[in-house]
XYZ file of C-alpha atoms in Angstrom:
772
model
C 1.065 -28.451 63.990
C 4.793 -28.622 64.432
C 5.821 -27.560 60.953
C 4.670 -25.780 57.865
C 6.644 -26.147 54.671
C 7.094 -25.288 51.079
C 6.777 -28.150 48.634
C 7.737 -27.758 45.030
C 5.445 -29.533 42.610
C 5.552 -29.744 38.870
C 2.101 -28.721 37.893
C 1.961 -26.133 35.154
C 1.814 -26.899 31.503
C 3.453 -24.060 29.621
C 2.539 -23.094 26.125
C 4.610 -22.079 23.196
C 6.998 -19.196 23.452
C 7.700 -18.423 19.830
C 6.416 -14.909 20.226
C 6.962 -12.479 23.061
C 6.638 -14.695 26.151
C 9.254 -14.128 28.827
C 11.974 -16.497 29.966
C 10.215 -16.940 33.285
C 7.173 -18.187 31.476
C 9.425 -20.778 29.932
C 10.585 -22.035 33.300
C 7.556 -21.327 35.504
C 6.904 -24.193 37.905
C 4.458 -25.142 40.634
C 5.335 -25.009 44.313
C 3.861 -25.185 47.804
C 4.523 -22.256 50.112
C 4.963 -21.863 53.836
C 2.435 -19.351 55.139
C 3.990 -18.748 58.568
C 5.618 -15.298 58.850
C 9.357 -15.296 59.514
C 9.831 -18.991 58.845
C 13.131 -19.371 56.995
C 12.419 -22.421 54.862
C 14.682 -23.452 52.001
C 13.615 -25.732 49.190
C 14.878 -29.298 49.683
C 17.827 -30.467 47.626
C 18.941 -34.040 46.947
C 21.841 -34.945 49.248
C 24.059 -38.038 48.901
C 24.729 -39.966 50.970
C 21.313 -39.714 52.656
C 21.065 -38.051 56.037
C 21.386 -40.530 58.933
C 18.504 -38.782 60.680
C 15.415 -37.354 58.948
C 15.421 -33.579 58.668
C 12.543 -31.804 60.405
C 11.362 -30.506 57.014
C 11.934 -32.540 53.878
C 10.011 -34.357 51.194
C 10.558 -36.555 48.197
C 8.780 -36.538 44.861
C 8.197 -40.247 44.324
C 6.641 -40.165 40.870
C 5.457 -37.788 38.187
C 3.092 -38.774 35.397
C 2.079 -36.308 32.701
C -0.549 -37.016 30.057
C -1.297 -34.295 27.518
C -3.516 -34.218 24.470
C -2.729 -31.526 21.902
C -5.373 -30.635 19.345
C -4.853 -27.547 17.204
C -3.836 -24.859 19.741
C -5.499 -26.518 22.741
C -3.746 -28.738 25.269
C -5.701 -30.848 27.736
C -3.439 -32.003 30.512
C -3.518 -34.292 33.512
C -0.581 -34.293 35.915
C -0.310 -36.758 38.769
C 2.482 -36.298 41.288
C 3.161 -38.233 44.470
C 4.883 -36.473 47.400
C 6.253 -38.252 50.443
C 6.989 -36.444 53.699
C 10.513 -37.629 54.537
C 10.813 -35.231 57.488
C 10.268 -35.883 61.175
C 7.155 -33.748 61.564
C 3.840 -33.099 59.878
C 3.846 -30.701 56.936
C 1.138 -28.099 56.457
C 1.300 -27.006 52.857
C -0.557 -25.051 50.228
C -0.096 -25.873 46.561
C 0.890 -23.011 44.267
C 1.796 -22.888 40.604
C 2.569 -20.001 38.252
C 0.812 -19.296 34.976
C 2.675 -19.036 31.688
C 0.679 -15.945 30.739
C -2.644 -14.368 31.638
C -5.639 -16.396 30.576
C -3.579 -19.340 29.405
C -5.167 -21.942 31.688
C -8.869 -22.753 31.860
C -11.085 -25.459 33.403
C -8.616 -26.211 36.165
C -9.297 -28.953 38.701
C -6.882 -29.828 41.529
C -7.247 -33.007 43.599
C -5.277 -34.091 46.672
C -5.728 -37.833 47.202
C -8.961 -37.575 45.254
C -10.396 -34.579 47.161
C -10.918 -31.406 45.158
C -9.307 -28.202 46.466
C -10.324 -24.687 45.469
C -7.680 -22.404 43.896
C -7.370 -18.630 43.832
C -5.990 -16.814 40.806
C -3.352 -14.183 41.542
C -2.408 -11.603 38.921
C 1.159 -11.286 37.690
C 1.686 -8.245 39.914
C 0.226 -9.935 43.002
C 2.220 -13.071 42.306
C 5.474 -11.144 42.047
C 4.922 -9.537 45.427
C 4.182 -12.977 46.838
C 7.341 -14.466 45.363
C 9.524 -11.668 46.665
C 7.952 -12.067 50.104
C 8.662 -15.802 50.127
C 12.245 -15.299 48.929
C 12.957 -12.722 51.633
C 11.471 -14.833 54.417
C 12.980 -18.135 53.277
C 16.374 -16.622 52.358
C 16.291 -18.964 49.368
C 16.731 -17.202 45.995
C 15.742 -20.261 43.938
C 12.094 -19.161 43.755
C 13.092 -16.102 41.752
C 13.226 -18.308 38.661
C 9.434 -17.901 38.546
C 9.097 -14.170 39.009
C 7.057 -12.627 36.222
C 4.017 -14.881 36.039
C 0.595 -15.022 37.619
C -0.228 -17.962 39.865
C -2.926 -20.190 41.301
C -2.852 -20.944 45.033
C -4.820 -23.571 46.958
C -5.836 -23.832 50.590
C -3.648 -25.619 53.160
C -3.591 -29.404 53.555
C -1.488 -31.662 55.842
C 0.992 -34.443 55.062
C 1.847 -36.450 58.204
C 5.439 -37.644 58.673
C 6.222 -40.705 56.573
C 3.020 -40.486 54.540
C 2.419 -39.627 50.906
C -0.082 -37.461 49.072
C -0.897 -37.560 45.391
C -1.662 -34.221 43.772
C -3.590 -34.479 40.518
C -4.106 -31.530 38.224
C -6.435 -31.383 35.228
C -6.647 -28.321 33.051
C -6.982 -26.936 29.554
C -4.451 -24.550 28.108
C -4.028 -22.627 24.892
C -0.695 -23.137 23.167
C 0.991 -20.419 21.178
C 1.847 -20.838 17.537
C 4.115 -18.984 15.140
C 4.156 -19.631 11.380
C 2.402 -22.949 11.985
C 4.898 -24.196 14.595
C 3.385 -25.028 17.988
C 5.576 -24.978 21.090
C 4.693 -27.076 24.152
C 6.634 -26.837 27.411
C 6.215 -28.793 30.611
C 8.453 -27.750 33.530
C 10.202 -30.868 34.783
C 13.236 -29.198 36.298
C 11.424 -28.240 39.495
C 11.657 -31.922 40.464
C 15.296 -31.297 41.383
C 13.912 -29.727 44.577
C 13.275 -32.977 46.391
C 14.926 -35.064 49.074
C 16.214 -37.741 46.737
C 15.794 -38.811 43.166
C 12.557 -39.054 41.227
C 11.660 -42.751 41.230
C 9.458 -42.613 38.145
C 8.968 -40.054 35.391
C 6.463 -40.605 32.618
C 5.433 -38.085 29.958
C 2.915 -38.886 27.218
C 1.926 -36.241 24.687
C -0.717 -37.192 22.162
C -0.986 -34.998 19.059
C -4.185 -35.009 17.003
C -4.437 -32.802 13.944
C -6.900 -32.205 11.093
C -3.872 -31.587 8.817
C -0.838 -33.806 8.244
C 1.642 -33.696 11.137
C 5.134 -32.965 9.806
C 7.994 -31.940 12.124
C 8.024 -33.280 15.678
C 11.104 -32.182 17.605
C 12.214 -31.991 21.222
C 15.267 -29.786 21.902
C 15.330 -30.896 25.540
C 14.999 -34.693 25.580
C 15.574 -37.742 23.472
C 11.996 -38.912 23.016
C 10.235 -41.827 21.380
C 7.828 -40.793 18.619
C 5.086 -43.150 17.450
C 3.164 -42.004 14.388
C -0.206 -43.535 13.608
C -0.847 -42.355 10.085
C -0.449 -38.718 9.085
C -2.868 -37.116 11.556
C -1.873 -38.682 14.896
C 1.320 -39.106 16.894
C 2.329 -39.956 20.454
C 5.527 -38.617 22.034
C 6.902 -40.542 25.022
C 9.521 -39.928 27.692
C 10.234 -42.417 30.472
C 12.923 -42.353 33.149
C 13.539 -43.949 36.522
C 15.674 -43.022 39.498
C 16.593 -39.647 38.000
C 16.837 -35.917 38.665
C 15.148 -33.976 35.859
C 17.197 -30.872 35.143
C 15.636 -29.733 31.877
C 12.063 -28.622 31.272
C 10.349 -30.835 28.704
C 9.844 -29.052 25.405
C 8.181 -30.135 22.188
C 7.672 -28.484 18.805
C 5.411 -29.706 16.038
C 3.910 -28.345 12.840
C 1.443 -29.403 10.173
C 1.068 -28.870 6.452
C -0.250 -30.101 3.136
C 3.028 -30.111 1.174
C 5.099 -33.271 0.860
C 7.869 -31.384 2.664
C 7.304 -29.035 5.601
C 9.810 -26.627 7.143
C 9.738 -24.306 10.138
C 12.246 -21.893 11.654
C 12.911 -20.841 15.248
C 15.149 -17.773 15.678
C 16.940 -16.226 18.639
C 18.939 -12.990 18.856
C 19.924 -11.956 22.389
C 21.992 -8.976 21.193
C 20.779 -6.808 18.310
C 24.385 -5.820 17.607
C 25.411 -9.436 16.973
C 24.271 -11.983 14.403
C 21.249 -13.997 15.428
C 20.799 -17.775 15.492
C 18.250 -19.893 13.685
C 17.089 -23.499 13.790
C 15.385 -25.032 10.767
C 13.319 -28.215 10.951
C 12.369 -30.071 7.770
C 10.556 -33.389 7.493
C 9.433 -35.033 4.250
C 6.045 -36.670 4.290
C 5.993 -40.147 5.748
C 6.071 -42.958 3.272
C 2.831 -44.812 2.502
C 2.048 -47.573 0.043
C 0.856 -44.945 -2.430
C 4.134 -43.015 -2.105
C 6.509 -45.865 -2.882
C 6.322 -45.457 -6.641
C 7.072 -41.743 -6.307
C 10.299 -42.152 -4.323
C 13.515 -41.760 -6.335
C 15.264 -45.000 -7.257
C 18.714 -45.280 -5.683
C 21.910 -47.275 -5.884
C 23.264 -49.015 -2.776
C 26.676 -50.618 -2.496
C 27.622 -52.619 0.599
C 31.398 -52.938 0.958
C 32.138 -55.424 3.739
C 35.420 -56.365 5.396
C 35.977 -60.141 5.561
C 39.577 -60.080 6.780
C 40.704 -62.524 9.447
C 39.919 -60.150 12.296
C 36.214 -60.262 11.326
C 35.914 -63.977 12.091
C 33.304 -65.256 14.495
C 30.487 -63.107 15.856
C 31.495 -59.966 13.931
C 31.192 -61.778 10.594
C 27.814 -63.217 11.602
C 26.556 -59.745 12.523
C 27.860 -58.262 9.271
C 25.982 -60.926 7.312
C 22.753 -60.104 9.122
C 23.316 -56.421 8.385
C 23.720 -57.248 4.684
C 20.486 -59.240 4.717
C 18.657 -56.355 6.380
C 19.698 -54.005 3.571
C 18.731 -56.578 0.922
C 15.302 -57.048 2.479
C 14.638 -53.315 2.466
C 15.626 -52.405 -1.082
C 12.835 -51.410 -3.485
C 12.019 -52.261 -7.055
C 13.854 -49.784 -9.230
C 16.879 -49.699 -6.926
C 20.217 -51.061 -8.078
C 22.745 -52.694 -5.750
C 25.863 -54.791 -5.346
C 27.986 -56.330 -2.595
C 31.772 -56.140 -2.487
C 33.556 -58.367 0.027
C 37.248 -57.801 0.600
C 40.263 -59.093 2.454
C 43.568 -59.291 0.556
C 41.389 -60.197 -2.442
C 38.290 -58.407 -3.674
C 35.117 -60.269 -4.659
C 31.808 -58.845 -5.820
C 28.368 -60.423 -5.959
C 28.074 -59.414 -9.624
C 30.515 -57.634 -11.967
C 28.171 -54.619 -12.161
C 25.183 -53.108 -10.415
C 22.085 -55.306 -10.351
C 18.454 -54.291 -10.632
C 16.699 -55.283 -7.460
C 13.924 -57.869 -7.616
C 13.034 -61.044 -5.743
C 15.326 -63.171 -7.888
C 18.300 -60.838 -7.375
C 17.653 -60.720 -3.622
C 17.613 -64.513 -3.360
C 20.877 -64.802 -5.265
C 22.511 -62.059 -3.187
C 21.384 -63.737 0.037
C 23.133 -66.910 -1.104
C 26.305 -64.896 -1.765
C 26.113 -63.433 1.757
C 25.643 -66.848 3.353
C 28.834 -68.012 1.647
C 31.042 -65.257 3.062
C 33.766 -66.212 5.556
C 36.589 -64.282 7.208
C 40.286 -64.666 6.428
C 43.179 -62.769 4.879
C 44.476 -59.194 5.055
C 42.735 -55.830 4.406
C 42.701 -54.102 1.012
C 40.643 -50.994 1.767
C 41.803 -48.948 -1.234
C 41.082 -51.704 -3.742
C 37.601 -52.362 -2.316
C 36.601 -48.703 -2.476
C 37.983 -48.332 -6.002
C 36.013 -51.389 -7.192
C 32.794 -50.098 -5.624
C 33.038 -46.539 -6.906
C 33.920 -47.676 -10.438
C 30.519 -49.387 -10.594
C 28.687 -46.091 -10.090
C 28.213 -44.384 -13.449
C 24.684 -42.918 -13.280
C 24.761 -39.455 -11.716
C 20.998 -39.103 -12.178
C 20.111 -41.153 -9.114
C 21.303 -40.957 -5.492
C 24.036 -43.446 -4.595
C 25.005 -44.669 -1.123
C 28.101 -46.669 -0.197
C 27.984 -48.442 3.170
C 31.636 -49.219 3.857
C 32.483 -51.507 6.777
C 35.944 -52.188 8.189
C 37.379 -53.429 11.466
C 41.092 -52.875 10.907
C 43.915 -50.967 9.283
C 44.775 -51.202 5.558
C 47.531 -53.788 5.090
C 47.373 -54.644 1.355
C 47.553 -52.378 -1.699
C 47.618 -48.661 -0.960
C 47.972 -48.229 2.805
C 48.598 -44.494 3.176
C 45.788 -42.591 4.861
C 45.962 -39.514 2.618
C 46.413 -41.577 -0.540
C 43.359 -43.752 0.160
C 41.190 -40.702 0.837
C 42.393 -39.014 -2.342
C 41.781 -42.163 -4.389
C 38.193 -42.396 -3.151
C 37.458 -38.745 -3.952
C 38.952 -39.008 -7.443
C 36.896 -42.115 -8.253
C 33.636 -40.733 -6.871
C 32.301 -39.299 -10.151
C 28.594 -39.422 -9.214
C 28.763 -37.709 -5.829
C 28.036 -40.940 -3.976
C 27.507 -40.593 -0.231
C 30.012 -42.779 1.618
C 29.069 -43.953 5.115
C 32.122 -45.623 6.719
C 31.500 -47.966 9.662
C 34.435 -48.407 12.018
C 34.029 -51.691 13.910
C 36.123 -51.876 17.059
C 39.115 -49.859 18.195
C 41.665 -51.119 15.654
C 40.394 -48.999 12.756
C 42.079 -45.850 11.453
C 39.295 -43.576 12.652
C 40.845 -40.467 11.093
C 40.826 -42.176 7.678
C 37.144 -43.023 8.078
C 36.358 -39.415 8.954
C 38.277 -38.207 5.890
C 36.358 -40.580 3.645
C 33.026 -39.349 5.056
C 34.013 -35.676 5.056
C 35.214 -35.655 1.439
C 32.403 -37.853 0.092
C 29.246 -36.260 1.508
C 28.639 -38.903 4.185
C 28.950 -39.457 7.903
C 31.174 -41.774 9.935
C 29.538 -44.361 12.145
C 31.334 -46.152 14.974
C 30.529 -49.576 16.402
C 32.072 -50.366 19.769
C 33.382 -53.884 20.447
C 30.371 -54.747 22.623
C 27.824 -53.350 20.134
C 25.953 -55.212 17.393
C 26.991 -54.393 13.813
C 23.555 -55.303 12.496
C 21.803 -52.840 14.809
C 24.115 -49.992 13.775
C 23.825 -50.637 10.041
C 20.063 -51.149 10.129
C 19.615 -47.921 12.095
C 21.480 -45.979 9.420
C 19.667 -47.673 6.563
C 16.267 -46.985 8.086
C 17.210 -43.308 7.969
C 18.641 -43.136 4.451
C 16.673 -45.913 2.778
C 13.928 -43.694 1.340
C 15.294 -40.477 -0.202
C 12.499 -38.029 -1.026
C 14.570 -35.130 -2.368
C 18.271 -35.138 -3.191
C 20.951 -32.498 -3.698
C 18.833 -30.089 -1.689
C 19.792 -26.436 -1.339
C 18.270 -24.011 1.136
C 17.961 -20.255 0.770
C 16.473 -17.681 3.143
C 15.342 -14.344 1.723
C 14.524 -11.508 4.133
C 11.953 -8.908 3.142
C 13.506 -5.527 2.289
C 17.052 -6.894 2.691
C 19.717 -5.052 0.710
C 22.658 -6.556 -1.136
C 24.913 -4.224 0.821
C 23.791 -6.016 4.018
C 25.740 -9.063 2.888
C 24.530 -12.684 2.964
C 21.386 -13.285 4.996
C 22.663 -16.480 6.643
C 26.134 -17.836 7.314
C 27.932 -20.629 9.150
C 25.160 -23.077 8.412
C 25.469 -26.694 9.646
C 25.349 -29.125 8.030
C 27.179 -27.361 5.216
C 26.531 -27.704 1.496
C 23.772 -29.649 -0.234
C 21.970 -32.451 1.547
C 19.322 -35.149 1.046
C 15.913 -35.392 2.684
C 14.675 -38.854 3.646
C 11.139 -40.058 4.367
C 10.463 -40.102 8.100
C 13.803 -38.491 8.980
C 13.970 -35.290 11.007
C 16.388 -32.890 9.298
C 17.870 -30.251 11.592
C 19.888 -27.277 10.372
C 21.344 -24.425 12.413
C 23.025 -21.203 11.373
C 23.601 -17.511 11.984
C 21.739 -14.606 10.393
C 22.740 -10.982 9.997
C 19.563 -9.312 8.727
C 16.330 -9.769 10.728
C 12.787 -9.564 9.416
C 9.958 -11.526 7.833
C 11.510 -14.085 5.539
C 10.884 -16.782 2.955
C 12.575 -20.180 3.138
C 13.089 -21.984 -0.150
C 13.989 -25.674 -0.231
C 14.958 -26.800 -3.736
C 16.251 -30.144 -4.946
C 15.722 -33.084 -7.272
C 12.926 -35.645 -7.193
C 13.353 -38.411 -9.765
C 15.680 -36.217 -11.794
C 13.331 -33.217 -11.846
C 13.809 -29.934 -10.012
C 11.279 -29.110 -7.303
C 11.094 -26.296 -4.776
C 8.959 -25.404 -1.772
C 8.526 -22.024 -0.059
C 7.721 -21.401 3.604
C 7.286 -18.241 5.694
C 9.640 -17.534 8.608
C 10.612 -14.772 10.996
C 14.166 -13.859 11.959
C 13.654 -11.820 15.111
C 15.338 -8.451 15.556
C 16.040 -8.980 19.265
C 14.974 -11.562 21.847
C 13.760 -10.068 25.105
C 14.012 -13.375 26.925
C 15.850 -16.675 26.838
C 12.929 -18.895 25.877
C 14.774 -19.902 22.716
C 18.350 -19.743 23.999
C 18.675 -23.439 23.155
C 18.988 -22.417 19.477
C 22.270 -20.597 20.170
C 23.512 -23.508 22.278
C 22.705 -26.020 19.550
C 24.476 -23.901 16.937
C 27.532 -23.610 19.181
C 27.502 -27.374 19.808
C 27.627 -28.132 16.088
C 30.187 -25.421 15.444
C 32.439 -26.947 18.104
C 32.184 -30.277 16.286
C 33.091 -28.625 12.975
C 36.111 -26.906 14.505
C 37.432 -30.134 16.012
C 36.829 -31.903 12.702
C 38.727 -29.263 10.738
C 41.640 -29.344 13.181
C 41.652 -33.134 13.061
C 41.603 -33.453 9.275
C 43.478 -30.324 8.172
C 45.684 -29.388 11.117
C 45.631 -26.716 13.798
C 45.673 -22.993 13.275
C 45.479 -20.147 15.744
C 42.092 -18.845 14.595
C 40.348 -22.186 15.103
C 41.877 -22.690 18.547
C 40.791 -19.188 19.573
C 37.253 -19.824 18.386
C 37.092 -23.145 20.223
C 38.118 -21.405 23.453
C 35.600 -18.602 22.863
C 32.693 -20.999 22.277
C 33.598 -23.078 25.320
C 33.690 -20.040 27.612
C 30.636 -18.277 26.154
C 28.302 -21.268 25.819
C 29.728 -23.620 28.443
C 30.349 -26.421 25.930
C 33.070 -28.634 27.320
C 34.930 -31.163 25.197
C 37.869 -33.474 25.952
C 40.053 -30.543 24.841
C 38.442 -27.805 26.970
C 37.349 -29.737 30.082
C 40.141 -28.075 32.085
C 37.879 -24.988 32.159
C 35.935 -26.820 34.838
C 38.960 -26.788 37.134
C 37.866 -24.621 40.040
C 41.450 -24.247 41.229
C 42.393 -22.292 38.113
C 43.097 -18.701 39.121
C 42.631 -17.118 35.743
C 40.720 -17.254 32.482
C 43.600 -15.591 30.645
C 43.104 -16.153 26.911
C 46.775 -16.904 26.215
C 46.865 -19.554 28.920
C 43.585 -21.047 27.737
C 44.823 -21.342 24.138
C 48.036 -22.960 25.334
C 46.080 -25.545 27.332
C 43.710 -26.274 24.446
C 46.566 -26.733 21.981
C 48.188 -29.167 24.373
C 44.975 -31.181 24.737
C 44.364 -31.182 20.970
C 47.610 -33.090 20.556
C 45.579 -36.207 21.365
C 44.057 -36.013 17.866
C 47.404 -37.036 16.394
C 46.496 -40.639 17.245
C 44.841 -42.187 14.164
C 43.901 -45.578 15.619
C 43.361 -47.240 18.976
C 40.618 -46.939 21.574
C 41.357 -43.316 22.536
C 41.400 -42.196 18.891
C 38.175 -44.116 18.262
C 36.401 -42.488 21.225
C 37.575 -38.989 20.305
C 36.174 -39.248 16.790
C 33.005 -40.918 17.975
C 32.474 -37.950 20.289
C 33.397 -35.440 17.587
C 30.735 -36.936 15.341
C 28.158 -36.444 18.076
C 28.927 -32.731 18.352
C 28.828 -32.265 14.564
C 25.410 -33.917 14.184
C 23.875 -33.073 17.576
C 20.077 -32.944 17.534
C 19.955 -31.225 20.904
C 22.307 -28.713 22.537
C 25.165 -30.048 24.614
C 26.285 -28.817 28.032
C 23.138 -28.782 30.169
C 23.061 -30.651 33.443
C 20.737 -33.085 31.754
C 23.564 -34.061 29.445
C 23.102 -34.988 25.794
C 19.368 -35.416 25.469
C 18.231 -33.939 28.765
C 18.340 -37.136 30.833
C 21.034 -38.376 33.152
C 23.456 -40.752 31.418
C 23.149 -44.234 32.857
C 26.683 -44.346 34.230
C 26.420 -40.932 35.856
C 23.061 -41.733 37.433
C 24.768 -44.451 39.444
C 27.436 -42.157 40.831
C 26.497 -40.308 44.042
C 29.258 -37.767 43.419
C 27.665 -36.730 40.115
C 24.262 -36.385 41.724
C 25.682 -34.256 44.501
C 27.265 -31.977 41.918
C 23.915 -31.563 40.190
C 22.302 -30.645 43.480
C 25.101 -28.231 44.382
C 24.589 -26.230 41.188
C 20.800 -26.054 41.400
C 20.568 -28.353 38.385
C 22.719 -26.109 36.167
C 25.918 -28.183 36.231
C 27.520 -29.056 32.895
C 28.117 -32.542 31.564
C 31.083 -33.300 29.347
C 32.570 -36.401 27.792
C 35.821 -37.667 29.267
C 37.338 -39.625 26.360
C 40.147 -40.988 28.529
C 37.797 -42.570 31.075
C 35.139 -43.142 28.382
C 32.248 -41.717 30.338
C 30.249 -38.587 30.853
C 30.953 -36.646 34.015
C 29.416 -33.549 35.525
C 31.264 -30.517 36.798
C 30.069 -28.275 39.606
C 32.586 -25.556 38.719
C 30.789 -24.376 35.584
C 27.091 -23.728 34.982
C 24.958 -22.466 32.127
C 22.019 -20.223 33.005
C 19.933 -18.875 30.137
C 22.226 -17.011 27.760
C 25.213 -16.956 30.132
C 27.955 -19.250 31.392
C 29.375 -18.883 34.903
C 32.663 -20.226 36.268
C 33.051 -20.939 39.959
C 36.109 -19.401 41.525
C 36.220 -19.736 45.280
C 32.689 -19.130 46.573
C 31.623 -16.940 43.663
C 30.031 -17.638 40.285
C 31.655 -15.330 37.713
C 30.030 -14.465 34.402
C 32.369 -15.683 31.632
C 32.142 -12.279 29.910
C 33.527 -10.446 32.986
C 37.221 -9.576 32.881
C 39.485 -9.602 35.942
C 39.598 -5.796 35.943
C 35.804 -5.541 35.703
C 35.386 -7.950 38.563
C 37.493 -5.766 40.839
C 35.355 -2.690 40.100
C 31.979 -4.489 40.230
C 29.057 -2.692 41.851
C 28.049 -4.520 45.031
C 24.348 -5.085 45.747
C 22.875 -6.565 48.904
C 20.993 -9.781 48.226
C 17.219 -9.548 48.837
C 17.360 -5.739 48.892
C 14.996 -3.600 46.842
C 17.819 -2.824 44.404
C 18.432 -6.556 44.012
C 14.851 -7.228 42.910
C 14.777 -4.092 40.746
C 17.537 -5.500 38.522
C 14.802 -7.488 36.766
C 12.922 -4.333 35.766
C 16.101 -2.486 34.845
C 17.785 -5.138 32.693
C 15.066 -7.555 31.585
C 13.187 -10.611 32.742
C 16.087 -12.981 31.958
C 17.995 -11.483 34.924
C 15.704 -13.349 37.330
C 17.599 -16.539 36.473
C 20.881 -15.041 37.687
C 19.285 -13.739 40.885
C 18.135 -17.297 41.588
C 21.721 -18.640 41.752
C 22.314 -19.606 45.364
C 25.952 -18.623 45.905
C 27.733 -15.311 45.368
C 27.412 -13.978 41.829
C 29.360 -11.570 39.616
C 27.521 -10.764 36.377
C 27.617 -8.204 33.578
C 24.278 -6.646 32.592
C 24.144 -4.112 29.763
C 27.812 -3.266 30.274
C 27.578 -2.823 34.071
C 29.118 -5.457 36.351
C 27.267 -6.327 39.564
C 27.994 -8.696 42.392
C 25.962 -9.902 45.354
């Protein structure tokens, strides 16, 4: 045999980490190890452009298919992964994968091209010695990500040059659960160790429950969720020609109440406020539920000015028809069409029935574009029709241009709308195309309890409107308030939670996943209370929760990142609508450096040539970049506010190498330079939106690892919390020495992630700065 090699394989299903599991359990991944002493093998990395000659040792993961069935706390999993030997010699490999925790996996079967292979269980202690031995011999620190778990190891099998082998794993695993919330993790990110991109990725998770399934949420990926009744659901993730950089993670809970809520908390420093994530999902609508849903009022205010002529007007008509076809008996509605003149379907709100729908459809068919744009008059007419504050009211306001008739001042129009909104109607402005005053639309949404939506010139208006209406069309509880009471908390401790997003009261809609994030000061066992109105009557629901005192690992670090993502959006929104102040700029800089969240206004932090992270210089640069918000209309203004809206309402944390949603953006996936940057950072590179170029790009000068952000300066990754003076006096440690490995025991399991960074590192741990 000419060669023996390590192959990394994604093979371990990890269970929930809502209790005391370590960060390494969260990221544990399968691998194949080289058993020859003294053989310095490094894990393969994707390299673009491809090598002209095959390397002596390399492989590619061609496909990965995961099928899991979750029932109660048990997961039955089958993983099928195809490896191709892209090297010039035969590989002799043994398949190894770590365990999430002792006793987690049972009934394990491993097949290589259909032939079963025996596996030996190694304890956590034995596995750690094995990992350290491999790391020392291979001189590749990447494997240290998995220190801290037990492992299974198979016997050796060959893969001849140019041939493929399919490894299939079947096993049963217990999932952990906390306060009814089950956490499922599958480690995809190991697939970044491959000679090329992953051709096919398929994940299917089937959930079967004896109780109603409520919240289903993935903080790592944008997934497709198919519900089949109340007791069954299937979660899907598909990707092609990609590099997975985020482990797949899924939460779900069950319950008997019509509304279910669960909380995940994270507190890396017991001297700082913690972070929490709340999930709330009203029961899915059924035929029996329809009569119980609150009746609502819907007003569609549509622009028919000359600029809407042609395809845009046709799409707007179809959007109107979609809303009409999805109203319910008991709802009231009207349509206001405006150009320089204002016309309404009826002088006042109409009760919805088949006759009213038919008449309204005829009104829609008769609409045509022409004239100027009287935005203020249209909004005033619509809001004057809303007099009943006992039912929820929604105004879908569509415009594709600037106000040219009547009141045209941005501030005056916003003030007029607020003063006429006597029933707390939720206004959802739709900006169609780049010619709109996007700042005006944001003001209307911000001051009237709604959310701006933006439709690009190449996008379909009907699709955008119907997507929104599917979400808000069935309100279950309105004017909802949330409180969290901690056991034994004292009034002198101050408020339990603060800086909660979204702020204020909110509505809960059937089938919609509500996500709230915030900070908490007092830890402990807690009670969540969700109170609001259902058909004019007050209702409340209580749920247990735990706000942890201190997190020993980074299994739930995504909660802090998600909070910071939304807070960044709120800061930009406040600066945009109310003007800059020094405190907000300072906080924006602090969040960008601490959490690695880059925006169009902080992307300069990714400039590797910068010699300093001086706070004064950073603020000056941010203030200069924020000047772009002074533009109220045009394509750049449109894109900035579209991006701002994403941050404010993010469902998943920004910044990871997987981008928004954990998968490579389509444009970036086609760029070899972006893929090389991902590979160069070990999959930790940070995506950010470039509003000027209108695309997402990845930087290889900034990475996020667990709870920390590192900036690359020269050949060294520097912890963002390390000052220039601290860096100069850092304690130097030799990589792969005993002291190097002992840092994990001394400072906690999360340190293993920093040891796994390939280049030179400078990091602060419990107040002491180290470098290696």
